[in-house]
Short mmCIF file of C-alpha atoms and ligand atoms in Angstrom, two decimals:
data_model
loop_
_atom_site.label_atom_id
_atom_site.label_comp_id
_atom_site.label_asym_id
_atom_site.label_seq_id
_atom_site.Cartn_x
_atom_site.Cartn_y
_atom_site.Cartn_z
CA MET A 1 89.76 -19.06 32.71
CA VAL A 2 87.51 -19.60 35.70
CA ARG A 3 86.09 -16.52 37.26
CA LYS A 4 85.71 -16.74 40.95
CA VAL A 5 82.50 -15.49 42.30
CA SER A 6 83.32 -14.65 45.85
CA SER A 7 81.18 -16.04 48.59
CA SER A 8 81.42 -12.66 50.25
CA SER A 9 79.66 -11.04 47.26
CA SER A 10 76.99 -13.79 47.36
CA LYS A 11 76.56 -13.10 50.97
CA LEU A 12 76.60 -9.41 50.21
CA HIS A 13 73.64 -9.87 47.88
CA GLY A 14 71.97 -12.25 50.23
CA LEU A 15 71.88 -15.13 47.67
CA GLY A 16 70.69 -18.53 48.86
CA PRO A 17 71.93 -21.90 47.52
CA THR A 18 69.89 -21.49 44.27
CA GLY A 19 71.43 -18.10 43.60
CA GLN A 20 74.84 -19.56 44.17
CA LEU A 21 74.17 -22.37 41.71
CA TYR A 22 73.00 -19.81 39.15
CA ASN A 23 76.17 -17.79 39.64
CA GLU A 24 78.28 -20.82 39.13
CA MET A 25 76.48 -21.77 35.93
CA LEU A 26 76.82 -18.25 34.61
CA ALA A 27 80.50 -18.30 35.40
CA LYS A 28 80.85 -21.60 33.52
CA ILE A 29 79.03 -20.26 30.46
CA LEU A 30 81.18 -17.14 30.40
CA ASP A 31 84.26 -19.28 30.64
CA ALA A 32 83.04 -21.50 27.81
CA ILE A 33 82.35 -18.42 25.63
CA ALA A 34 85.79 -17.08 26.43
CA ALA A 35 87.29 -20.47 25.42
CA HIS A 36 85.32 -20.76 22.08
CA PRO A 37 84.13 -17.28 21.09
CA ALA A 38 83.54 -18.18 17.42
CA LEU A 39 81.27 -21.07 18.37
CA TYR A 40 79.15 -18.92 20.61
CA VAL A 41 78.94 -16.01 18.16
CA GLY A 42 77.70 -18.62 15.67
CA LEU A 43 75.19 -19.97 18.17
CA LEU A 44 74.01 -16.45 18.94
CA THR A 45 73.58 -15.73 15.24
CA VAL A 46 71.60 -18.94 14.77
CA PHE A 47 69.50 -18.01 17.77
CA CYS A 48 68.82 -14.52 16.33
CA LEU A 49 67.91 -16.05 12.98
CA VAL A 50 65.54 -18.52 14.61
CA LEU A 51 64.00 -15.67 16.60
CA GLN A 52 63.54 -13.61 13.44
CA VAL A 53 62.01 -16.56 11.60
CA PHE A 54 59.69 -17.08 14.57
CA LEU A 55 58.70 -13.41 14.65
CA LEU A 56 58.09 -13.36 10.90
CA GLY A 57 56.03 -16.52 11.24
CA ALA A 58 53.98 -15.00 14.05
CA GLN A 59 53.44 -11.88 11.96
CA GLY A 60 52.37 -14.04 9.03
CA VAL A 61 49.89 -15.96 11.19
CA GLY A 62 48.46 -12.65 12.48
CA ARG A 63 48.10 -11.38 8.91
CA MET A 64 46.50 -14.67 7.91
CA LEU A 65 43.99 -14.37 10.75
CA ASP A 66 43.24 -10.76 9.76
CA ASP A 67 42.80 -11.85 6.14
CA ARG A 68 40.48 -14.63 7.20
CA LYS A 69 38.43 -12.19 9.32
CA ARG A 70 38.28 -9.79 6.36
CA ALA A 71 37.23 -12.63 4.08
CA VAL A 72 34.46 -13.63 6.50
CA LEU A 73 33.24 -10.03 6.67
CA GLU A 74 33.41 -9.71 2.87
CA ARG A 75 31.48 -12.97 2.48
CA ARG A 76 28.83 -11.68 4.91
CA ARG A 77 28.62 -8.43 2.95
CA LEU A 78 28.18 -10.35 -0.28
CA GLU A 79 25.56 -12.59 1.36
CA LEU A 80 23.65 -9.47 2.45
CA GLU A 81 23.91 -8.02 -1.07
CA ILE A 82 22.60 -11.30 -2.49
CA GLU A 83 19.78 -11.35 0.07
CA LYS A 84 18.90 -7.77 -0.87
CA ALA A 85 18.88 -8.65 -4.57
CA ARG A 86 16.79 -11.76 -3.80
CA LEU A 87 14.23 -9.63 -1.96
CA HIS A 88 14.12 -7.21 -4.90
CA ILE A 89 13.56 -10.08 -7.31
CA LYS A 90 10.90 -11.53 -4.98
CA ALA A 91 9.12 -8.15 -4.83
CA ALA A 92 9.30 -7.89 -8.64
CA GLU A 93 7.96 -11.43 -8.96
CA GLU A 94 5.18 -10.69 -6.52
CA ALA A 95 4.28 -7.62 -8.53
CA LYS A 96 4.27 -9.86 -11.62
CA GLN A 97 1.90 -12.26 -9.91
CA ALA A 98 -0.72 -9.62 -10.59
CA TRP A 99 -2.43 -11.92 -13.03
CA ASN A 100 -3.92 -11.15 -16.40
CA GLY A 101 -7.60 -11.79 -16.97
CA VAL A 102 -9.62 -13.40 -14.19
CA ARG A 103 -8.40 -15.66 -11.39
CA LYS A 104 -10.60 -17.96 -9.31
CA PHE A 105 -11.13 -17.01 -5.67
CA ALA A 106 -13.03 -18.93 -3.04
CA VAL A 107 -15.16 -17.09 -0.49
CA ALA A 108 -13.50 -18.17 2.77
CA ARG A 109 -15.66 -16.06 5.07
CA LYS A 110 -18.71 -13.82 4.81
CA MET A 111 -19.14 -11.46 7.73
CA LEU A 112 -22.08 -9.17 8.46
CA GLU A 113 -20.80 -5.63 9.02
CA CYS A 114 -24.10 -3.79 9.43
CA ALA A 115 -27.50 -3.73 7.76
CA ASP A 116 -27.24 -5.08 4.19
CA THR A 117 -23.44 -4.92 4.25
CA PHE A 118 -21.05 -7.85 4.34
CA SER A 119 -17.28 -8.32 4.23
CA TYR A 120 -16.02 -11.14 2.01
CA TYR A 121 -12.68 -12.81 2.66
CA LEU A 122 -11.38 -14.21 -0.62
CA GLU A 123 -8.68 -16.85 -0.93
CA PRO A 124 -7.01 -17.69 -4.26
CA HIS A 125 -8.28 -21.05 -5.45
CA ASP A 126 -4.79 -21.95 -6.71
CA ARG A 127 -3.38 -21.25 -3.21
CA ARG A 128 -0.50 -19.28 -4.69
CA PRO A 129 0.58 -16.11 -2.87
CA LEU A 130 -1.24 -12.90 -3.65
CA PRO A 131 0.46 -9.82 -5.02
CA ALA A 132 0.50 -6.80 -2.77
CA PHE A 133 -1.63 -3.83 -3.79
CA LYS A 134 -1.65 -0.15 -3.00
CA PRO A 135 -4.17 0.80 -0.31
CA GLY A 136 -7.12 2.40 -2.09
CA GLN A 137 -7.11 0.05 -5.08
CA TYR A 138 -10.00 -2.22 -5.99
CA LEU A 139 -10.81 -5.66 -7.39
CA THR A 140 -12.93 -6.17 -10.50
CA PHE A 141 -15.43 -9.05 -10.35
CA HIS A 142 -17.00 -10.85 -13.29
CA LEU A 143 -20.20 -12.05 -11.68
CA ASN A 144 -22.22 -14.90 -13.12
CA VAL A 145 -25.56 -13.61 -11.97
CA PRO A 146 -28.38 -16.09 -12.67
CA GLY A 147 -30.51 -14.87 -15.56
CA ALA A 148 -27.87 -12.47 -16.95
CA SER A 149 -26.77 -13.18 -20.53
CA LYS A 150 -23.14 -12.21 -19.80
CA PRO A 151 -21.01 -11.67 -16.70
CA ILE A 152 -21.87 -8.53 -14.75
CA VAL A 153 -18.67 -6.55 -14.15
CA ARG A 154 -18.43 -4.70 -10.83
CA CYS A 155 -15.52 -3.14 -8.91
CA TYR A 156 -15.11 -3.27 -5.13
CA SER A 157 -12.36 -1.57 -3.13
CA LEU A 158 -10.06 -3.71 -1.05
CA SER A 159 -11.11 -2.91 2.51
CA ASP A 160 -8.05 -4.20 4.34
CA MET A 161 -4.28 -3.83 3.99
CA ALA A 162 -2.44 -6.24 1.65
CA ARG A 163 -2.01 -9.78 3.00
CA ALA A 164 -0.36 -12.73 1.26
CA THR A 165 -3.17 -15.21 1.88
CA HIS A 166 -6.43 -13.41 1.21
CA TYR A 167 -8.12 -10.23 0.08
CA ARG A 168 -11.12 -8.57 1.68
CA VAL A 169 -13.90 -6.52 0.11
CA THR A 170 -16.91 -5.02 1.86
CA ILE A 171 -20.10 -4.64 -0.13
CA LYS A 172 -23.31 -2.78 0.65
CA ARG A 173 -26.50 -3.61 -1.20
CA CYS A 174 -27.26 -0.71 -3.52
CA ALA A 175 -30.90 0.03 -2.77
CA ALA A 176 -33.21 1.44 -5.42
CA PRO A 177 -33.57 5.21 -5.10
CA GLU A 178 -36.55 6.12 -2.91
CA GLY A 179 -39.79 5.88 -4.83
CA SER A 180 -38.07 4.25 -7.82
CA PRO A 181 -39.85 1.34 -9.52
CA HIS A 182 -36.51 -0.32 -10.23
CA PRO A 183 -35.08 -3.27 -8.35
CA PRO A 184 -32.02 -2.81 -6.10
CA GLY A 185 -28.57 -3.12 -7.68
CA VAL A 186 -27.84 -6.36 -9.50
CA GLY A 187 -24.22 -6.95 -8.45
CA SER A 188 -24.50 -5.92 -4.80
CA SER A 189 -27.78 -7.86 -4.36
CA PHE A 190 -26.13 -10.93 -5.87
CA PHE A 191 -23.37 -10.64 -3.26
CA THR A 192 -25.74 -9.98 -0.39
CA ASP A 193 -28.35 -12.61 -1.19
CA GLN A 194 -26.52 -15.35 -3.06
CA VAL A 195 -22.78 -15.40 -2.58
CA LYS A 196 -21.87 -17.71 0.30
CA VAL A 197 -18.82 -19.34 1.87
CA GLY A 198 -17.24 -21.83 -0.54
CA ASP A 199 -18.46 -20.09 -3.71
CA ILE A 200 -15.90 -19.44 -6.42
CA LEU A 201 -15.70 -15.99 -7.99
CA ASP A 202 -13.87 -14.66 -11.06
CA VAL A 203 -11.69 -11.74 -10.05
CA LYS A 204 -9.34 -9.43 -11.93
CA ALA A 205 -6.10 -8.24 -10.28
CA PRO A 206 -6.07 -5.17 -8.01
CA SER A 207 -5.88 -1.90 -9.91
CA GLY A 208 -6.80 1.76 -9.70
CA HIS A 209 -5.13 5.14 -9.55
CA PHE A 210 -6.70 6.19 -6.25
CA PHE A 211 -4.24 5.08 -3.58
CA LEU A 212 -2.12 6.37 -0.75
CA ASP A 213 1.66 6.23 -1.04
CA ILE A 214 2.78 4.60 2.19
CA GLU A 215 6.40 5.68 1.67
CA LYS A 216 5.57 9.39 1.88
CA ASP A 217 5.50 11.15 5.21
CA ARG A 218 3.11 14.01 4.45
CA GLN A 219 0.23 14.34 6.91
CA VAL A 220 -3.11 13.06 5.64
CA VAL A 221 -6.83 13.42 6.19
CA LEU A 222 -8.95 10.36 5.34
CA ILE A 223 -12.60 11.24 4.77
CA SER A 224 -15.38 8.76 4.15
CA GLY A 225 -19.12 8.51 4.08
CA GLY A 226 -21.03 5.21 4.29
CA VAL A 227 -19.49 2.41 2.26
CA GLY A 228 -16.80 4.86 1.11
CA VAL A 229 -14.98 3.77 4.25
CA THR A 230 -13.62 0.69 2.45
CA PRO A 231 -10.52 2.22 0.77
CA MET A 232 -9.93 4.41 3.84
CA MET A 233 -9.71 1.36 6.08
CA ALA A 234 -7.18 -0.20 3.71
CA MET A 235 -5.14 3.02 3.89
CA ALA A 236 -5.36 3.38 7.68
CA GLN A 237 -4.48 -0.28 8.30
CA ALA A 238 -1.56 -0.11 5.86
CA LEU A 239 -0.22 3.03 7.56
CA LYS A 240 -0.43 1.37 10.95
CA TYR A 241 1.23 -1.82 9.71
CA ALA A 242 4.05 0.21 8.14
CA GLY A 243 4.55 1.98 11.50
CA SER A 244 4.01 5.36 9.85
CA THR A 245 4.48 8.23 12.28
CA ARG A 246 2.87 10.83 10.06
CA GLU A 247 -0.11 12.78 11.37
CA ILE A 248 -3.32 11.03 10.29
CA TRP A 249 -6.87 12.26 10.72
CA PHE A 250 -9.78 9.98 9.88
CA PHE A 251 -13.29 11.44 9.55
CA HIS A 252 -16.12 9.04 8.88
CA GLY A 253 -19.80 9.81 8.46
CA ALA A 254 -22.65 7.36 9.06
CA ARG A 255 -26.26 7.73 10.14
CA ASN A 256 -25.81 5.88 13.44
CA THR A 257 -24.49 2.63 14.95
CA LYS A 258 -26.96 0.65 12.85
CA ASP A 259 -25.33 1.55 9.59
CA HIS A 260 -21.81 2.19 10.84
CA MET A 261 -19.86 -0.59 9.13
CA MET A 262 -16.55 -1.88 10.55
CA ARG A 263 -17.37 -0.06 13.80
CA GLU A 264 -15.36 -2.29 16.10
CA GLU A 265 -12.42 -2.50 13.74
CA MET A 266 -12.31 1.29 13.52
CA ALA A 267 -12.47 1.65 17.30
CA ALA A 268 -9.65 -0.88 17.74
CA LEU A 269 -7.55 0.93 15.15
CA ALA A 270 -8.08 4.29 16.87
CA ALA A 271 -7.20 2.80 20.27
CA ASP A 272 -4.06 1.03 19.01
CA TYR A 273 -2.54 3.64 16.76
CA GLU A 274 -1.41 6.79 18.49
CA HIS A 275 -0.72 8.71 15.26
CA LEU A 276 -4.31 8.35 14.06
CA ARG A 277 -7.09 10.62 15.26
CA MET A 278 -10.50 9.13 14.56
CA HIS A 279 -13.62 11.31 14.38
CA ILE A 280 -16.95 9.60 13.81
CA CYS A 281 -19.90 11.80 12.80
CA TYR A 282 -23.48 10.50 13.14
CA SER A 283 -26.12 12.42 11.22
CA LYS A 284 -29.05 10.62 12.92
CA PRO A 285 -27.77 9.09 16.18
CA LEU A 286 -30.07 6.58 17.83
CA GLU A 287 -31.27 7.21 21.37
CA THR A 288 -28.97 4.44 22.48
CA ASP A 289 -25.92 5.89 20.71
CA VAL A 290 -23.59 7.61 23.12
CA MET A 291 -21.52 10.60 22.11
CA GLY A 292 -17.89 10.07 23.13
CA ARG A 293 -18.32 6.32 23.05
CA ASP A 294 -19.99 5.57 19.69
CA TYR A 295 -19.34 8.85 17.92
CA GLN A 296 -17.61 12.19 18.43
CA HIS A 297 -19.82 14.60 16.49
CA ALA A 298 -23.56 14.89 15.82
CA GLY A 299 -24.06 15.88 12.19
CA ARG A 300 -22.29 15.29 8.90
CA VAL A 301 -18.63 15.37 8.03
CA THR A 302 -17.98 18.94 6.90
CA VAL A 303 -15.06 21.18 6.07
CA GLU A 304 -16.27 23.41 8.94
CA LEU A 305 -15.38 20.55 11.29
CA PHE A 306 -11.91 20.29 9.71
CA LYS A 307 -11.43 24.01 10.26
CA GLN A 308 -12.22 23.55 13.95
CA LEU A 309 -9.92 20.58 14.45
CA LEU A 310 -7.02 20.71 12.01
CA PRO A 311 -4.19 23.12 12.81
CA SER A 312 -4.09 24.20 9.14
CA ASN A 313 -5.36 23.09 5.73
CA ASN A 314 -1.91 21.77 4.76
CA TYR A 315 -2.71 18.06 4.32
CA ASP A 316 -3.26 15.48 1.59
CA TYR A 317 -6.99 14.70 1.54
CA PHE A 318 -8.39 11.31 0.51
CA LEU A 319 -12.16 11.16 0.02
CA CYS A 320 -14.66 8.48 -0.78
CA GLY A 321 -18.40 8.49 -0.28
CA PRO A 322 -21.74 9.24 -1.90
CA GLY A 323 -21.79 11.73 -4.80
CA PRO A 324 -23.31 14.73 -2.97
CA PHE A 325 -21.00 14.18 0.04
CA MET A 326 -17.92 14.29 -2.19
CA GLU A 327 -19.16 17.23 -4.26
CA THR A 328 -19.78 19.31 -1.14
CA ILE A 329 -16.49 18.44 0.52
CA THR A 330 -14.31 18.94 -2.58
CA GLU A 331 -16.01 22.27 -3.26
CA ASP A 332 -15.62 23.45 0.36
CA LEU A 333 -11.99 22.33 0.46
CA ARG A 334 -11.36 24.44 -2.62
CA LYS A 335 -13.05 27.41 -0.94
CA TRP A 336 -10.82 26.85 2.09
CA GLY A 337 -7.82 27.32 -0.21
CA VAL A 338 -6.80 23.66 -0.54
CA PRO A 339 -5.15 23.15 -3.96
CA ASP A 340 -6.77 20.46 -6.14
CA ALA A 341 -3.44 18.60 -6.21
CA TRP A 342 -3.84 17.81 -2.49
CA VAL A 343 -7.31 16.34 -2.93
CA HIS A 344 -7.67 12.72 -4.07
CA PHE A 345 -11.01 10.98 -4.45
CA GLU A 346 -12.79 7.90 -5.68
CA ALA A 347 -16.38 7.85 -6.83
CA PHE A 348 -18.22 4.54 -6.47
CA GLY A 349 -20.71 5.47 -9.13
CA PRO A 350 -21.54 8.22 -11.61
CA ALA A 351 -20.71 10.98 -9.12
CA SER A 352 -20.69 14.43 -10.66
CA VAL A 353 -17.62 15.31 -8.56
CA LYS A 354 -15.60 13.89 -11.45
CA ARG A 355 -16.78 16.72 -13.60
CA THR A 356 -15.89 19.55 -11.31
CA ALA A 357 -12.99 18.59 -9.12
CA LYS A 358 -10.20 17.95 -11.58
CA PRO A 359 -10.62 20.18 -14.61
CA GLU A 360 -6.88 19.98 -15.24
CA THR A 361 -7.34 16.43 -16.61
CA LYS A 362 -8.70 18.10 -19.77
CA VAL A 363 -5.23 19.30 -20.80
CA GLY A 364 -4.46 18.51 -24.44
CA VAL A 365 -8.01 17.59 -25.29
CA THR A 366 -10.01 19.07 -28.14
CA VAL A 367 -12.07 22.11 -27.35
CA PRO A 368 -15.52 21.39 -28.81
CA PRO A 369 -16.25 23.50 -31.89
CA MET A 370 -19.06 26.05 -31.75
CA GLY A 371 -22.26 24.05 -31.72
CA GLY A 372 -20.53 20.99 -30.23
CA ILE A 373 -19.85 17.51 -31.67
CA ASP A 374 -22.63 15.10 -32.62
CA VAL A 375 -22.55 11.67 -30.98
CA THR A 376 -24.96 9.04 -32.27
CA PHE A 377 -25.81 6.12 -30.00
CA ALA A 378 -26.80 3.65 -32.72
CA LYS A 379 -28.56 1.00 -30.60
CA SER A 380 -30.54 3.60 -28.65
CA GLY A 381 -31.36 5.48 -31.87
CA ARG A 382 -30.41 8.86 -30.40
CA THR A 383 -28.06 11.62 -31.46
CA LEU A 384 -26.80 14.00 -28.78
CA THR A 385 -24.52 16.97 -28.99
CA TRP A 386 -21.41 16.81 -26.87
CA GLN A 387 -20.67 20.32 -25.63
CA GLY A 388 -17.67 19.55 -23.50
CA SER A 389 -19.84 19.66 -20.41
CA GLY A 390 -19.51 15.98 -19.58
CA LEU A 391 -16.00 14.66 -19.30
CA SER A 392 -16.53 11.34 -21.05
CA LEU A 393 -18.83 9.51 -23.46
CA LEU A 394 -20.04 7.49 -20.46
CA ASP A 395 -20.96 10.70 -18.65
CA LEU A 396 -22.86 11.89 -21.71
CA ALA A 397 -24.71 8.56 -21.87
CA ASP A 398 -25.44 8.60 -18.09
CA GLU A 399 -26.79 12.14 -18.22
CA ASN A 400 -29.19 11.11 -20.96
CA GLN A 401 -30.25 7.74 -19.51
CA ILE A 402 -28.51 5.77 -22.24
CA LYS A 403 -27.27 2.50 -20.79
CA ILE A 404 -23.58 1.72 -21.15
CA ASP A 405 -22.19 -0.91 -18.76
CA ALA A 406 -19.59 0.44 -16.39
CA GLY A 407 -17.40 -0.95 -13.62
CA CYS A 408 -14.34 1.03 -12.62
CA ARG A 409 -15.06 4.25 -14.56
CA ALA A 410 -11.31 4.64 -14.78
CA GLY A 411 -10.31 2.86 -17.98
CA ASN A 412 -9.23 -0.36 -16.27
CA CYS A 413 -11.95 -2.99 -16.21
CA GLY A 414 -13.07 -2.89 -19.86
CA SER A 415 -16.78 -3.12 -19.07
CA CYS A 416 -17.64 0.13 -20.88
CA LEU A 417 -16.01 -0.99 -24.14
CA VAL A 418 -18.12 0.09 -27.13
CA ALA A 419 -17.58 -0.32 -30.87
CA ILE A 420 -16.99 2.83 -32.92
CA LYS A 421 -19.02 2.72 -36.15
CA SER A 422 -17.57 5.96 -37.49
CA GLY A 423 -15.66 8.99 -36.26
CA THR A 424 -12.78 9.34 -33.79
CA VAL A 425 -12.31 9.68 -30.04
CA GLU A 426 -9.56 10.92 -27.78
CA TYR A 427 -8.61 9.67 -24.34
CA LEU A 428 -8.62 11.69 -21.16
CA GLY A 429 -5.86 9.73 -19.45
CA ALA A 430 -4.21 6.34 -18.98
CA HIS A 431 -6.36 3.31 -19.85
CA ALA A 432 -6.23 -0.41 -20.66
CA ASP A 433 -5.28 -1.43 -24.21
CA VAL A 434 -8.15 -1.31 -26.67
CA GLU A 435 -8.37 -2.69 -30.19
CA ASP A 436 -8.85 -0.26 -33.06
CA GLY A 437 -12.50 0.34 -33.78
CA SER A 438 -13.53 0.30 -30.09
CA CYS A 439 -13.21 2.69 -27.20
CA LEU A 440 -13.57 2.76 -23.42
CA ALA A 441 -16.47 5.15 -22.97
CA CYS A 442 -15.55 6.06 -19.39
CA VAL A 443 -12.24 7.65 -20.33
CA CYS A 444 -12.76 9.07 -23.82
CA ARG A 445 -14.65 11.79 -25.58
CA PRO A 446 -15.46 12.55 -29.21
CA ALA A 447 -12.81 14.17 -31.36
CA SER A 448 -15.08 14.31 -34.42
CA ALA A 449 -18.70 13.45 -35.25
CA LEU A 450 -19.12 9.99 -33.80
CA VAL A 451 -21.39 6.96 -34.15
CA ILE A 452 -21.01 4.31 -31.43
CA ASP A 453 -22.73 0.98 -30.91
CA ALA A 454 -24.59 1.79 -27.71
C1 FAD B 501 -13.59 1.90 -7.99
C2 FAD B 501 -14.88 1.49 -7.32
C3 FAD B 501 -14.83 0.93 -6.05
C4 FAD B 501 -16.01 0.54 -5.42
N1 FAD B 501 -15.95 0.02 -4.16
C5 FAD B 501 -17.09 -0.37 -3.55
C6 FAD B 501 -17.04 -0.93 -2.23
O1 FAD B 501 -15.98 -1.07 -1.62
N2 FAD B 501 -18.21 -1.34 -1.68
C7 FAD B 501 -19.42 -1.20 -2.33
O2 FAD B 501 -20.45 -1.59 -1.77
N3 FAD B 501 -19.48 -0.62 -3.56
C8 FAD B 501 -18.35 -0.24 -4.18
N4 FAD B 501 -18.40 0.29 -5.46
C9 FAD B 501 -19.70 0.37 -6.14
C10 FAD B 501 -19.98 -0.91 -6.91
O3 FAD B 501 -19.01 -1.10 -7.91
C11 FAD B 501 -21.32 -0.93 -7.60
O4 FAD B 501 -21.42 0.22 -8.39
C12 FAD B 501 -22.46 -0.98 -6.62
O5 FAD B 501 -22.38 -2.16 -5.85
C13 FAD B 501 -23.79 -0.96 -7.38
O6 FAD B 501 -23.78 -1.99 -8.31
P1 FAD B 501 -25.08 -2.91 -8.50
O7 FAD B 501 -24.80 -3.86 -9.59
O8 FAD B 501 -25.52 -3.45 -7.21
O9 FAD B 501 -26.14 -1.83 -8.94
P2 FAD B 501 -26.70 -1.58 -10.42
O10 FAD B 501 -27.43 -2.73 -10.92
O11 FAD B 501 -25.60 -1.02 -11.22
O12 FAD B 501 -27.77 -0.44 -10.08
C14 FAD B 501 -27.37 0.79 -9.55
C15 FAD B 501 -28.59 1.58 -9.11
O13 FAD B 501 -29.45 1.76 -10.22
C16 FAD B 501 -30.81 1.40 -9.88
N5 FAD B 501 -31.46 0.84 -11.08
C17 FAD B 501 -31.65 -0.45 -11.40
N6 FAD B 501 -32.26 -0.54 -12.61
C18 FAD B 501 -32.43 0.71 -13.05
C19 FAD B 501 -32.96 1.28 -14.22
N7 FAD B 501 -33.49 0.53 -15.17
N8 FAD B 501 -32.95 2.63 -14.34
C20 FAD B 501 -32.44 3.40 -13.37
N9 FAD B 501 -31.91 2.93 -12.22
C21 FAD B 501 -31.89 1.61 -12.08
C22 FAD B 501 -30.65 0.39 -8.80
O14 FAD B 501 -31.79 0.36 -7.96
C23 FAD B 501 -29.44 0.91 -8.05
O15 FAD B 501 -29.83 1.89 -7.14
C24 FAD B 501 -17.25 0.70 -6.08
C25 FAD B 501 -17.28 1.26 -7.36
C26 FAD B 501 -16.10 1.64 -7.98
C27 FAD B 501 -16.17 2.24 -9.36
S1 FES B 502 -15.87 1.38 -16.72
FE1 FES B 502 -14.07 0.22 -16.46
S2 FES B 502 -12.98 0.65 -18.27
FE2 FES B 502 -14.67 1.93 -18.39
#
């Protein structure tokens, strides 16, 4: 049957020749469907099936693309995990690179800091990367000083933040006490007068319990006098490098510009690091020294000054300097109500501050019996009575002018090792391993009547 599509209706709808053609085609299709309905139902079904297959396919492709995207993201996540693990392993390996015994270092640079004080830049002779250290730690040197029968062991704080290529120490010649007939210090004079660029030195890995934890965010006060500035500079530089935003105060005491070591480096640090407030105190400023430019305060570093400047006493305090300087400051901090736990210090020599500032380190240690414990120094031919007044055997020896070699005074370097002829000792804290029959005099005290080979 042919349906007529009237020309009047095409006119009615305003169709042109194309519209007319379309109408005719449509009419033909409808006629064909009417003539063979089964065929067209079949065709329609096939068409629907094809459409469904197409839609399913498209859905599948979409899912595949999603899966691929997920897989890429998962792979990236795994790569990041692996990278993280790799960094952990690298850090652990770096920590392991802290070598045992001595390692050879070449002096790459020797730089005058101020009168009788030089910085030494030390590169590992084997050129392998250096382990990081905690700011405040020190290196132990075994110095082959001409004329000495055995290496002289001396410790020097690292005076810069950790770097992979070199370490830096800053050493001041230890002058003989005024009026003393003795020569100036052996180790520091060797450095000042003899060590030069290109020399090779034997150095033990960084160690020490006096350090600042960079990860913490508690506000700190760094306090130094003279060459005690070395660990403080390492701490301040490390804080800056880590981008620490904690409140940092840095008080340093020197006589004047002449003996103010690392002056320019300190000024640059203060100018570049907004979280650090630097206060330089000169006890004997020169006429040419200008307050406000070279220093901020005339006089010594004192707790009175902290009281004027700090909003409260609620800080961690890190101190290093000459014995009397540290004794006064630790005592005055205590009087100001600062708990001992907030005060951390390093003595560069036999400073008596060790005896007064941390009495809690005596926990678990024998109380001397009435009348004390006898300690015989066999080589010196003297017997002394330990009354508990000195913390260690080394202190007892120092107080009585009996010579026992010492480096770190913290149980690390081994230079105070002495043989025990009879009797027993007990340790005051952590220390390097020691064979039976010997003891580290700097960190032990007698537990019974004792004879040592010193
Ligand atoms: C952990 C730590 C870190 C340190 N960090 C630094 C640092 O960064 N920079 C630094 O410069 N120092 C530092 N020191 C100090 C350093 O280790 C040495 O103690 C210092 O250099 C003096 O050693 P010396 O061999 O020159 O002096 P020594 O030979 O030990 O002499 C010391 C003093 O004794 C006098 N003397 C000599 N002979 C006699 C005698 N027969 N009787 C009595 N007195 C005598 C000397 O004149 C001198 O004044 C640090 C010390 C420690 C423990
Ligand atoms: S002085 Fe270093 S271990 Fe005693």
